[in-house]
Short mmCIF file of C-alpha atoms in Angstrom, two decimals:
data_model
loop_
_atom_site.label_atom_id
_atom_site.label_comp_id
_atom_site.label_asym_id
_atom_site.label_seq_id
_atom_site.Cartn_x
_atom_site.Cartn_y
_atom_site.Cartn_z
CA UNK R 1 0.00 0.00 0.00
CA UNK R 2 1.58 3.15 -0.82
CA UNK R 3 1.82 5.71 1.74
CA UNK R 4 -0.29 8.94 1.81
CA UNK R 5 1.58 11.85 3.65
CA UNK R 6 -0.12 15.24 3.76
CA UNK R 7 1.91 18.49 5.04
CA UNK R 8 -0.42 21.67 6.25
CA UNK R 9 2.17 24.20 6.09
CA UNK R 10 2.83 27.56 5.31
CA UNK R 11 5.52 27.98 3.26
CA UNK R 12 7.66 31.36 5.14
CA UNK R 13 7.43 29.65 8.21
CA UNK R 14 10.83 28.08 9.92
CA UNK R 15 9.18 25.27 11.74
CA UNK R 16 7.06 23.80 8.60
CA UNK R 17 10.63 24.15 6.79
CA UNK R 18 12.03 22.07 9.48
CA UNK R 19 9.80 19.41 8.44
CA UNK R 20 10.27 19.85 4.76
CA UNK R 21 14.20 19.45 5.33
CA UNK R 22 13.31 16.25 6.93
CA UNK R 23 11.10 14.91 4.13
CA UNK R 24 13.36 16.11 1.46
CA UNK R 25 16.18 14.45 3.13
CA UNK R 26 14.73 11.14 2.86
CA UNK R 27 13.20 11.37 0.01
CA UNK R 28 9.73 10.88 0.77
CA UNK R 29 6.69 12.54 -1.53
CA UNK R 30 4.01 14.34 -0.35
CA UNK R 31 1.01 16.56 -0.62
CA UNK R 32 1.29 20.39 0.51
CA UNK R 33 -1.79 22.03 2.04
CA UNK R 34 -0.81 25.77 2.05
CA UNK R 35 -3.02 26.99 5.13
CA UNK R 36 -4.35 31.28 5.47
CA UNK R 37 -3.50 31.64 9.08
CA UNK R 38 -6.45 33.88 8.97
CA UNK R 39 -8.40 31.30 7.60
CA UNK R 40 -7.56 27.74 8.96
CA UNK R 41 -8.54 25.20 7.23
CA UNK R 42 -11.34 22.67 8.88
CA UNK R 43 -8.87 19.85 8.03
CA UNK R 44 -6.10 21.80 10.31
CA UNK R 45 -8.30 22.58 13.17
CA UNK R 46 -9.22 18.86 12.75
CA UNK R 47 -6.02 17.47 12.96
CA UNK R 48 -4.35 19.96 15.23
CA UNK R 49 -7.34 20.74 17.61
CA UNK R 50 -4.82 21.77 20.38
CA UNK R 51 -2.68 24.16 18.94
CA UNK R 52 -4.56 24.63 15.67
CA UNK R 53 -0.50 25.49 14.21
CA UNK R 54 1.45 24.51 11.45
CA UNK R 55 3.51 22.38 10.28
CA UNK R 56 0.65 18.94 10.84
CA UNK R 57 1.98 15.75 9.08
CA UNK R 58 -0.57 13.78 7.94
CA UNK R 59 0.52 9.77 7.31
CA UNK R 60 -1.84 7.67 6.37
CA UNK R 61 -4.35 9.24 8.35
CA UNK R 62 -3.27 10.12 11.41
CA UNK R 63 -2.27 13.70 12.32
CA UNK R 64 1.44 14.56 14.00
CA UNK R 65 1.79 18.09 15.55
CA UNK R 66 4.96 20.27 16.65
CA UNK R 67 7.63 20.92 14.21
CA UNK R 68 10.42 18.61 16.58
CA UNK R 69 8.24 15.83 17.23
CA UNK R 70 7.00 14.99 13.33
CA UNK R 71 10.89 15.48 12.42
CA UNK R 72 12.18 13.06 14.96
CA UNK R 73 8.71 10.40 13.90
CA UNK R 74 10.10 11.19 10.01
CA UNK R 75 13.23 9.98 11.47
CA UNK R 76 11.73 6.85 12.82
CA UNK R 77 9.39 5.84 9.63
CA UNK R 78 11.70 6.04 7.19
CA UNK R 79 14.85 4.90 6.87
CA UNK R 80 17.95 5.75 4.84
CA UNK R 81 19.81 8.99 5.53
CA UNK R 82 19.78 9.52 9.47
CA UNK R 83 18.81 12.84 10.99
CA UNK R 84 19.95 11.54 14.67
CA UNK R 85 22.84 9.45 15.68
CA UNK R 86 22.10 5.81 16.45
CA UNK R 87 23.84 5.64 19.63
CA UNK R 88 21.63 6.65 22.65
CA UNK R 89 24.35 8.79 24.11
CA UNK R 90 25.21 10.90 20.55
CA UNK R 91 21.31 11.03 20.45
CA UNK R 92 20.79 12.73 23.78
CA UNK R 93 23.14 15.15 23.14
CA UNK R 94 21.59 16.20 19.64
CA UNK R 95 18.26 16.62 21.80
CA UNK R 96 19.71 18.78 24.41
CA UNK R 97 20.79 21.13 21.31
CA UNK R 98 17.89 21.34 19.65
CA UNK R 99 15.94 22.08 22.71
CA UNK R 100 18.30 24.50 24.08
CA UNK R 101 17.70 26.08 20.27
CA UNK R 102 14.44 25.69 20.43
CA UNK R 103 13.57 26.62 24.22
CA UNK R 104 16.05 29.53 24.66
CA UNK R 105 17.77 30.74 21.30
CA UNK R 106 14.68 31.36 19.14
CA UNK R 107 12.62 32.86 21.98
CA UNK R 108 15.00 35.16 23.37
CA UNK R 109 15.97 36.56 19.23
CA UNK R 110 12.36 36.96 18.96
CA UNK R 111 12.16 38.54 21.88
CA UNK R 112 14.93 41.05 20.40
CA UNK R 113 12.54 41.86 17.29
CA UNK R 114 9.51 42.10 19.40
CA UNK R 115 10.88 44.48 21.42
CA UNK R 116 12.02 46.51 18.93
CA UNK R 117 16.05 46.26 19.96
CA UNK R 118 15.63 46.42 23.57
CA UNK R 119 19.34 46.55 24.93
CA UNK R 120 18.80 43.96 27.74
CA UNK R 121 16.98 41.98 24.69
CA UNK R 122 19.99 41.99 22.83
CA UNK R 123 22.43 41.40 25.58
CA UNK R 124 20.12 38.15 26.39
CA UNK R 125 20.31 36.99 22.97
CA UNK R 126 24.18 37.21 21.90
CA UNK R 127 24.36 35.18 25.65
CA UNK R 128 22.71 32.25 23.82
CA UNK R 129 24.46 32.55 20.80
CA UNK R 130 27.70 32.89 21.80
CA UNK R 131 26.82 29.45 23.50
CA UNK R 132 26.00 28.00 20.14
CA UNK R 133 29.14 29.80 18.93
CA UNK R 134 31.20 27.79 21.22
CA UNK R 135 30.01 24.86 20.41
CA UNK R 136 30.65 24.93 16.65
CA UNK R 137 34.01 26.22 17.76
CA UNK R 138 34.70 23.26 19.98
CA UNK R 139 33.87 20.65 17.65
CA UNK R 140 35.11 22.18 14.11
CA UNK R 141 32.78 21.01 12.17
CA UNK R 142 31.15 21.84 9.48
CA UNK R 143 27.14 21.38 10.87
CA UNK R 144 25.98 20.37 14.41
CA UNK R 145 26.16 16.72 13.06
CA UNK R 146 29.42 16.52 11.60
CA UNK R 147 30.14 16.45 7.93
CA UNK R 148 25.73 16.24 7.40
CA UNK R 149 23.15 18.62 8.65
CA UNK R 150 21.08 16.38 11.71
CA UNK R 151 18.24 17.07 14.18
CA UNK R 152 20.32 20.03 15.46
CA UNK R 153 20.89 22.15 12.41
CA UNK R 154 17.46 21.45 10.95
CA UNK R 155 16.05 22.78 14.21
CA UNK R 156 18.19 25.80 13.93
CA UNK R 157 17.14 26.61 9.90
CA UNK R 158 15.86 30.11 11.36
CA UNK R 159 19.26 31.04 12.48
CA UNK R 160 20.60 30.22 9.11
CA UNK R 161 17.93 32.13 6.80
CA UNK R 162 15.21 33.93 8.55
CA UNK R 163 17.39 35.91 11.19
CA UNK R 164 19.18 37.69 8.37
CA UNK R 165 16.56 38.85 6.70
CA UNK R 166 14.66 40.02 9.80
CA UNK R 167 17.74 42.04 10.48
CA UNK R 168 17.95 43.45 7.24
CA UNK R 169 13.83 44.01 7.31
CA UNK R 170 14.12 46.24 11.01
CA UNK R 171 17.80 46.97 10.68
CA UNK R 172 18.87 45.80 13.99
CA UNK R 173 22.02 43.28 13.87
CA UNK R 174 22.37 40.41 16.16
CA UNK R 175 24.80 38.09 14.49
CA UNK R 176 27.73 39.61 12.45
CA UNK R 177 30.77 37.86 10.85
CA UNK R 178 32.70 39.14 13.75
CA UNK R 179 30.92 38.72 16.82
CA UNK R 180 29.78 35.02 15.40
CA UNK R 181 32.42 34.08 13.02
CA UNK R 182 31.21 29.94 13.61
CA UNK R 183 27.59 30.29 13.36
CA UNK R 184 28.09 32.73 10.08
CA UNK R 185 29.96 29.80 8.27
CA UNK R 186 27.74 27.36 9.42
CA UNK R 187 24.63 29.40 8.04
CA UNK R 188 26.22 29.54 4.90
CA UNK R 189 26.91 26.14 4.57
CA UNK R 190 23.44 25.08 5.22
CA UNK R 191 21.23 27.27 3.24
CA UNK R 192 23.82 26.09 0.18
CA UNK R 193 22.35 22.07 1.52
CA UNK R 194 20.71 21.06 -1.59
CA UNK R 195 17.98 19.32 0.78
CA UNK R 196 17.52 22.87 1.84
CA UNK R 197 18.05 25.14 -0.86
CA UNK R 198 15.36 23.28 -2.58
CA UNK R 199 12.58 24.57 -0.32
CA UNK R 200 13.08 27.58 1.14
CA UNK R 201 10.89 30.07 0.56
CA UNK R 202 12.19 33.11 -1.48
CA UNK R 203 13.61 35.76 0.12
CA UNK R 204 11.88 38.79 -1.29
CA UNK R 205 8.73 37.56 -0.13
CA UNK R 206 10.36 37.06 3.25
CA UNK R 207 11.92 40.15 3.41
CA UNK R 208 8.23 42.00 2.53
CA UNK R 209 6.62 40.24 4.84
CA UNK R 210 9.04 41.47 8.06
CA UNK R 211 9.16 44.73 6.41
CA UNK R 212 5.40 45.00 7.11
CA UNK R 213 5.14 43.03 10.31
CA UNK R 214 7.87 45.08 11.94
CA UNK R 215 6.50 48.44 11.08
CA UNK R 216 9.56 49.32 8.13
CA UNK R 217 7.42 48.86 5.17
CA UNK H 1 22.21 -3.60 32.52
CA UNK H 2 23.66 -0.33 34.44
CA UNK H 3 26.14 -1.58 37.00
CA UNK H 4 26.09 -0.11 40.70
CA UNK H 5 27.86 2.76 40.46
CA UNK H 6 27.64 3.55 37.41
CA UNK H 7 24.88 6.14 37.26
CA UNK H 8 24.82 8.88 39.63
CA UNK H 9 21.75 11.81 39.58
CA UNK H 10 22.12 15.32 40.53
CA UNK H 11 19.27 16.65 41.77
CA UNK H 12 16.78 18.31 44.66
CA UNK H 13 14.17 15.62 45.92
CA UNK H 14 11.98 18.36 45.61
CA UNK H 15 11.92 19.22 41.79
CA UNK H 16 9.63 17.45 39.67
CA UNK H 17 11.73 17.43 36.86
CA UNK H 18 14.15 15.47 38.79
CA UNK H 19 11.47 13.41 40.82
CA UNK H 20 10.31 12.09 36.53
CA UNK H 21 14.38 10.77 36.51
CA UNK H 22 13.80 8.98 39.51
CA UNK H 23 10.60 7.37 38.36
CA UNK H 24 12.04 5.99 35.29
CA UNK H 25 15.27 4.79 37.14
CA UNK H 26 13.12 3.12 39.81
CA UNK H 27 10.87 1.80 37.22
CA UNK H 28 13.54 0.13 34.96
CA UNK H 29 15.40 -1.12 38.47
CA UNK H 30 18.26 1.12 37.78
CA UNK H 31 20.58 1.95 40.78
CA UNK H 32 21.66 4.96 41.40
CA UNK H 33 23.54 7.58 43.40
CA UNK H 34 21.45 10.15 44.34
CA UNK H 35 23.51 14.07 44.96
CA UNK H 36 21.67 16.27 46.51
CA UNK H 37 22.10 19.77 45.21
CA UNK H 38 21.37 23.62 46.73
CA UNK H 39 19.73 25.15 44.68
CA UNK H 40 19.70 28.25 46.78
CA UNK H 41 23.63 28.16 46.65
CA UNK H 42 24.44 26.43 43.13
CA UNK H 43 27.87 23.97 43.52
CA UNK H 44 30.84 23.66 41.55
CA UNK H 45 29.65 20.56 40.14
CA UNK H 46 26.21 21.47 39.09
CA UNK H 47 27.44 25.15 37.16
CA UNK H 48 30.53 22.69 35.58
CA UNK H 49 28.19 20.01 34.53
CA UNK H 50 25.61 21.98 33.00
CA UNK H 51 27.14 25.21 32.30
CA UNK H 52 24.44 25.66 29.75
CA UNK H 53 21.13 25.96 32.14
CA UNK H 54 22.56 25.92 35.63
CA UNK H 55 19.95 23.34 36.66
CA UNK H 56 18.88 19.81 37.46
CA UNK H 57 18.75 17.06 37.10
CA UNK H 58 21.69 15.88 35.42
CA UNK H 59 22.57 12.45 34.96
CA UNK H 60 26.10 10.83 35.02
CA UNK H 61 26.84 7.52 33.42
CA UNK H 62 30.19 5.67 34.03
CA UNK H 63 32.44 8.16 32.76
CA UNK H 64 30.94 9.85 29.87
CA UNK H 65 30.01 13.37 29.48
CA UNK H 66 26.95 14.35 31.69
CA UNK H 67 23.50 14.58 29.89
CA UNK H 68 21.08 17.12 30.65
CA UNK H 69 16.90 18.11 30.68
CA UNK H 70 14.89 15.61 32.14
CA UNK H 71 13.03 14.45 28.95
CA UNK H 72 16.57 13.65 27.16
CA UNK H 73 17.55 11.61 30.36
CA UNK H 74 14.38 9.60 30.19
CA UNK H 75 14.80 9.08 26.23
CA UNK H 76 18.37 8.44 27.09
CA UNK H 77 17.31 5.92 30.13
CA UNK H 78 14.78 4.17 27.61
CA UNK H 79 17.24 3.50 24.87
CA UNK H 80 20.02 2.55 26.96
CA UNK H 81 18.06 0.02 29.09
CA UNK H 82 14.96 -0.94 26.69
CA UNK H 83 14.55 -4.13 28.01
CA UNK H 84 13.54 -3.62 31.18
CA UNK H 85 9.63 -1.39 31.90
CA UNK H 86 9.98 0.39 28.34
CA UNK H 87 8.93 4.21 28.90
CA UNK H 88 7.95 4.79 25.18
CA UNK H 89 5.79 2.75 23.04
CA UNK H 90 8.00 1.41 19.96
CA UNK H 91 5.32 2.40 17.45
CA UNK H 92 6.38 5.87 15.71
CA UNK H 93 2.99 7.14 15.75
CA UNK H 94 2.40 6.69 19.01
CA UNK H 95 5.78 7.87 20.62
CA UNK H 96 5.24 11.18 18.81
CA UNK H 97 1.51 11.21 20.57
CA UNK H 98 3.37 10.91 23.84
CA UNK H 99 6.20 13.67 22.66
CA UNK H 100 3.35 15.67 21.69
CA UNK H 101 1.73 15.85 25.21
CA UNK H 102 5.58 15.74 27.00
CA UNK H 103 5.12 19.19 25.24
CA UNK H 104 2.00 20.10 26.53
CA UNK H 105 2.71 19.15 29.73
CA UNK H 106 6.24 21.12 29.78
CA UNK H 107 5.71 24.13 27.74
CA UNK H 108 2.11 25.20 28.81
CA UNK H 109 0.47 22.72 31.49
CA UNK H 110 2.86 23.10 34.36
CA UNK H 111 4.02 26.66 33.69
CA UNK H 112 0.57 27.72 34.40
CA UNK H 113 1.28 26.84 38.24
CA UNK H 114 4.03 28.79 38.45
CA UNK H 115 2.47 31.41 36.73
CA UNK H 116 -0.38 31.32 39.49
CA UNK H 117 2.53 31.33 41.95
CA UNK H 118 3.73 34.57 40.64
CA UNK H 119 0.77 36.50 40.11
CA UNK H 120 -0.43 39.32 42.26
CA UNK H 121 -4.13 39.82 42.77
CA UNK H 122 -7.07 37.91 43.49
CA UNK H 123 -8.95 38.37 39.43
CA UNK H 124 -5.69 37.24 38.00
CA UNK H 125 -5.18 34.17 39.86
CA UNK H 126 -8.84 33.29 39.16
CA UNK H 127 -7.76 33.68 35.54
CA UNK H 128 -5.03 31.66 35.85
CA UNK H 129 -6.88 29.14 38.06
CA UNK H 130 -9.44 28.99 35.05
CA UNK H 131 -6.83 28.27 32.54
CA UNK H 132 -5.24 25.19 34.73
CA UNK H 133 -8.47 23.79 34.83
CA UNK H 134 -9.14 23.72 31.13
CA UNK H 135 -5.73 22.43 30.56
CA UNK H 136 -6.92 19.59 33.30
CA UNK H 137 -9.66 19.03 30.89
CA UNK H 138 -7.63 18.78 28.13
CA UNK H 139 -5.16 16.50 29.54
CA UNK H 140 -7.95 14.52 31.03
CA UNK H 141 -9.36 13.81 27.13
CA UNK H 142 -5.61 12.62 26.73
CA UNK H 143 -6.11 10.25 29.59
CA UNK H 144 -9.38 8.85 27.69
CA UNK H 145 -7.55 8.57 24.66
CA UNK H 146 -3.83 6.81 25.69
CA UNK H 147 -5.33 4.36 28.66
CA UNK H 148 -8.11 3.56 26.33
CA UNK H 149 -9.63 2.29 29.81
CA UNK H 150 -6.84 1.02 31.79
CA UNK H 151 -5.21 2.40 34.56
CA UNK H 152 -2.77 4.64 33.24
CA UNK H 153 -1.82 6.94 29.87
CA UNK H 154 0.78 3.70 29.90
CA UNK H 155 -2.17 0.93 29.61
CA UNK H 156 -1.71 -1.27 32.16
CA UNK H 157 1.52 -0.02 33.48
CA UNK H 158 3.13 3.13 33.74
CA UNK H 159 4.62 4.75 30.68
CA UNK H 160 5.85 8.13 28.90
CA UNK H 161 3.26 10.39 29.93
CA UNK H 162 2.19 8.34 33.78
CA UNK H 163 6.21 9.92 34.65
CA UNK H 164 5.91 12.93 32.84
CA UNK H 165 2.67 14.47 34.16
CA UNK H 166 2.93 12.01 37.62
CA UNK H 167 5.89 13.62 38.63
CA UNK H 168 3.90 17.08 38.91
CA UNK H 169 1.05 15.73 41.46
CA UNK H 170 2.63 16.56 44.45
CA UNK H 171 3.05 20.31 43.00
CA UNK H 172 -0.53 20.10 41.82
CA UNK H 173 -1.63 19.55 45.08
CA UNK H 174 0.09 21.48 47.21
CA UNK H 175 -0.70 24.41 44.94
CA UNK H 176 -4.62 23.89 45.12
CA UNK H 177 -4.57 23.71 48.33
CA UNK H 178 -2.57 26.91 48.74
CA UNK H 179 -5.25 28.50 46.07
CA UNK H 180 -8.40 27.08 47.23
CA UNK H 181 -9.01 24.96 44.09
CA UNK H 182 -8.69 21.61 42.81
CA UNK H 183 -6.60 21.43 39.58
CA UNK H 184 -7.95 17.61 39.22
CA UNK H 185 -11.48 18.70 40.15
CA UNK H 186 -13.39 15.36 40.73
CA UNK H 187 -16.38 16.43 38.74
CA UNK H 188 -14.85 17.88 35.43
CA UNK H 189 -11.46 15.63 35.55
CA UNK H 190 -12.67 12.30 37.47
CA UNK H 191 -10.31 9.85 35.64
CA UNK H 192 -7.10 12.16 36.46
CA UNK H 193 -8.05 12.37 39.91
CA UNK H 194 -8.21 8.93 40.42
CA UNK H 195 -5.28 8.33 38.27
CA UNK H 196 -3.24 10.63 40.15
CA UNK H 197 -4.66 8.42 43.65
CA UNK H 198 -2.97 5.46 41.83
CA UNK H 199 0.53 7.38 40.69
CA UNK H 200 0.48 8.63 44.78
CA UNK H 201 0.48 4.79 46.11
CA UNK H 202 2.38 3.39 43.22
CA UNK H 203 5.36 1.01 44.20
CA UNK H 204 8.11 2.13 42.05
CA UNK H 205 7.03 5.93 42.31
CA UNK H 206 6.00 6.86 45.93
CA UNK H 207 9.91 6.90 47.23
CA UNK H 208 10.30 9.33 44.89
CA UNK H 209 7.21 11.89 45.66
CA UNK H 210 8.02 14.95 47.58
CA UNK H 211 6.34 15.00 51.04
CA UNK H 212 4.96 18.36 52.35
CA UNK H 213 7.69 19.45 54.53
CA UNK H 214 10.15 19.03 51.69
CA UNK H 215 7.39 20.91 48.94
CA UNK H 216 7.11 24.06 51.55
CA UNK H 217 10.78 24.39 52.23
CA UNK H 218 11.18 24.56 48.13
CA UNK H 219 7.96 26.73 48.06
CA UNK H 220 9.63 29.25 50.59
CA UNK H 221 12.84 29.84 49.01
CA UNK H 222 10.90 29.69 45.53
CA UNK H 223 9.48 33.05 47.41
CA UNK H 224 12.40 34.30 48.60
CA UNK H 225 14.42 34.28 45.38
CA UNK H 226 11.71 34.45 42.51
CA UNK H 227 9.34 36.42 44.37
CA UNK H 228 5.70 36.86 43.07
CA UNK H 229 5.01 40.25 40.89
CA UNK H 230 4.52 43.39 42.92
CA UNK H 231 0.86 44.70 42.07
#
């Protein structure tokens, strides 16, 4: 029986790319439900009843929620190439990296933006960078996962895309070549992922979008 | 197997987020060395072993790095030992159902209570009190769905979600009693209450619940150094 997998997405947003980079990383097909955030779909409030949010994988019926938690079931399904480490130790340390990404790096950078450059917002930030700056640092690699992008650099695809153009969109600058010479290389490297290349959304639109949202348009 | 010794947990017998560690280890017979940290007065060992958060639990094991935030531990825990109680079901679709309430529970259940903790005023607690409750509610159509009418989210035994959310029912407790309301409210959550009865007398959990004295003692210095909102 072949499988059906359904994606309700919205194609700008960070955490449905997430979930694309793990699909296109394994090769797996599947149907894209662009959802109006204005105007959710009955099918998303169906399937996401909680949190009525995007990204929702859809496989064979049955509805998986929260951008971390559908990458790390991809991971499960579907074999072939791995987006976390077989051995339980390797794969508790990619976890604590994309939560700490996910918990305390995104939050407090949004918290920058929302705030409209708040000093202490900044200062709070760069803290949790410059942690993510020494890591890169202390392992030399090229991604969080070695030589290939894992959980860990998937989870942080806003850091490599989004952030820039946000800064560009409300000119405030959180991550420059100098202050973050690590995570700057790494960004690079990962947007130029074909797996990732392939389906980010363009950057114009992007760049509109934050123009408006933060008040520069 | 782990061998004695070999796993040591820092920790404060009072934090649920450690108290979930010590379920699992209990449940999958693991022995352990228990350090008891001060929070109040944060040691050497704690700020060098998770320089990251500054917080507990962590988990040692033989002599590898230490490993950090209770939900990787118990993942950790699960894969390292999965022969003995598994935590998470081996279907995909179901572990992410469990992940997907871990969530829940983490990131907007059990913040709520600290929330109330925090807030000033007698309309805003009420509003926060409402918002537990509905969350109860929510959690309690969970309970429907996972035991499918056993005993626990688990089935028969204790699983993902019985140590995730069971770890907070001392907490629960002690903070509606402090606010005059009953978070598993026999009426509108009856299942959860009497599923939180059975996590209170369980075997391999009840060494590990928090007793009162302990509960106020964290409560008061919870006061003392993240005071409630002046308002």
């Amino acid at each position: 029986m072949a499988d059906e997998v359904k994606l309700y997405a919205v194609g700008g947003s960070p955490f449905v790319c997430r979930v694309k980079i793990a699909l296109n990383l394994k090769g797996i097909e599947y149907q894209n439900f662009e959802e109006d955030l204005s105007n959710k779909s009955a099918d998303l409030l169906k399937y996401n009843p909680v949190y009525k949010k995007v990204p929702v994988l859809v496989h064979n019926g049955k509805p998986i929620s929260e951008s971390l938690v559908v990458v790390e079931y991809i991971d499960d399904v579907w074999k072939g190439v791995p987006i976390l480490p077989q051995d339980p130790y390797e794969k508790a340390v990619a976890r604590f990296w994309a939560k700490f990404i996910d918990d305390k790096c995104i939050p407090a950078i949004f918290k920058v933006f929302g705030s409209n450059g708040d000093k202490q917002a900044i200062s709070e930030a760069c803290e949790q960078l410059q942690i993510l700056e020494n890591e890169l640092a202390s392992k030399g690699n090229k991604f969080f996962g070695g030589d290939n992008i894992n959980l860990v650099d998937i989870t942080a695809d806003f850091l490599a895309y989004w952030l820039e153009i946000i800064e560009e969109a409300t000119e405030i600058k959180l991550v420059t070549k100098d202050k973050f010479p690590k995570i700057t290389e790494w960004a690079d490297n990962f947007v130029n992922c074909q797996v990732v290349k392939e389906i980010l959304p363009p950057r114009e639109h992007l760049l509109a979008f934050f123009r408006k949202r933060f008040g520069k348009a | 197997m782990a061998k004695r010794g070999e796993i040591k947990l820092l920790g404060t017998a009072a934090s649920p987020y450690v108290n979930r560690v010590q379920f699992v280890l209990n449940l999958k017979s693991i022995e352990y060395e228990f350090i008891e940290e001060n929070l109040a007065c944060k040691s050497e060992l704690l700020l060098t072993s998770n320089p990251v958060y500054k917080k507990i639990p962590v988990l040692f094991h033989a002599n590898k790095p230490p490993i950090c935030e209770s939900l990787v531990i118990i993942e950790y825990l699960d894969e390292f030992q999965p022969d003995v109680h598994r935590i998470l079901p081996s279907v995909p679709v179901d572990r992410a159902d469990n992940r997907f309430w871990a969530n829940y529970v983490d990131n907007k259940y059990f913040p709520l209570y600290e929330e109330l903790r925090q807030t000033p005023g007698k309309e805003d607690k009420e509003a926060i009190k409402k918002q537990i409750i509905e969350g109860s509610v929510l959690l309690e159509e969970a309970f429907e769905k996972f035991s499918n009418g056993k005993a626990y989210f688990g089935g028969d035994d204790l699983g993902y979600l019985d140590v995730v959310l069971g770890c907070f029912i001392a907490w629960i407790e002690f903070s509606s009693k402090r606010n005059e309301f009953n978070a598993f409210d026999e009426v509108k959550t009856p299942k959860l209450a009497k599923w939180a009865e059975r996590i209170r007398s369980h075997e391999s959990l009840k060494g590990a619940i928090p007793g009162n004295e302990t509960l106020m003692n964290f409560y008061l210095m919870l006061q003392i150094h993240k005071p409630p909102r002046a308002t």
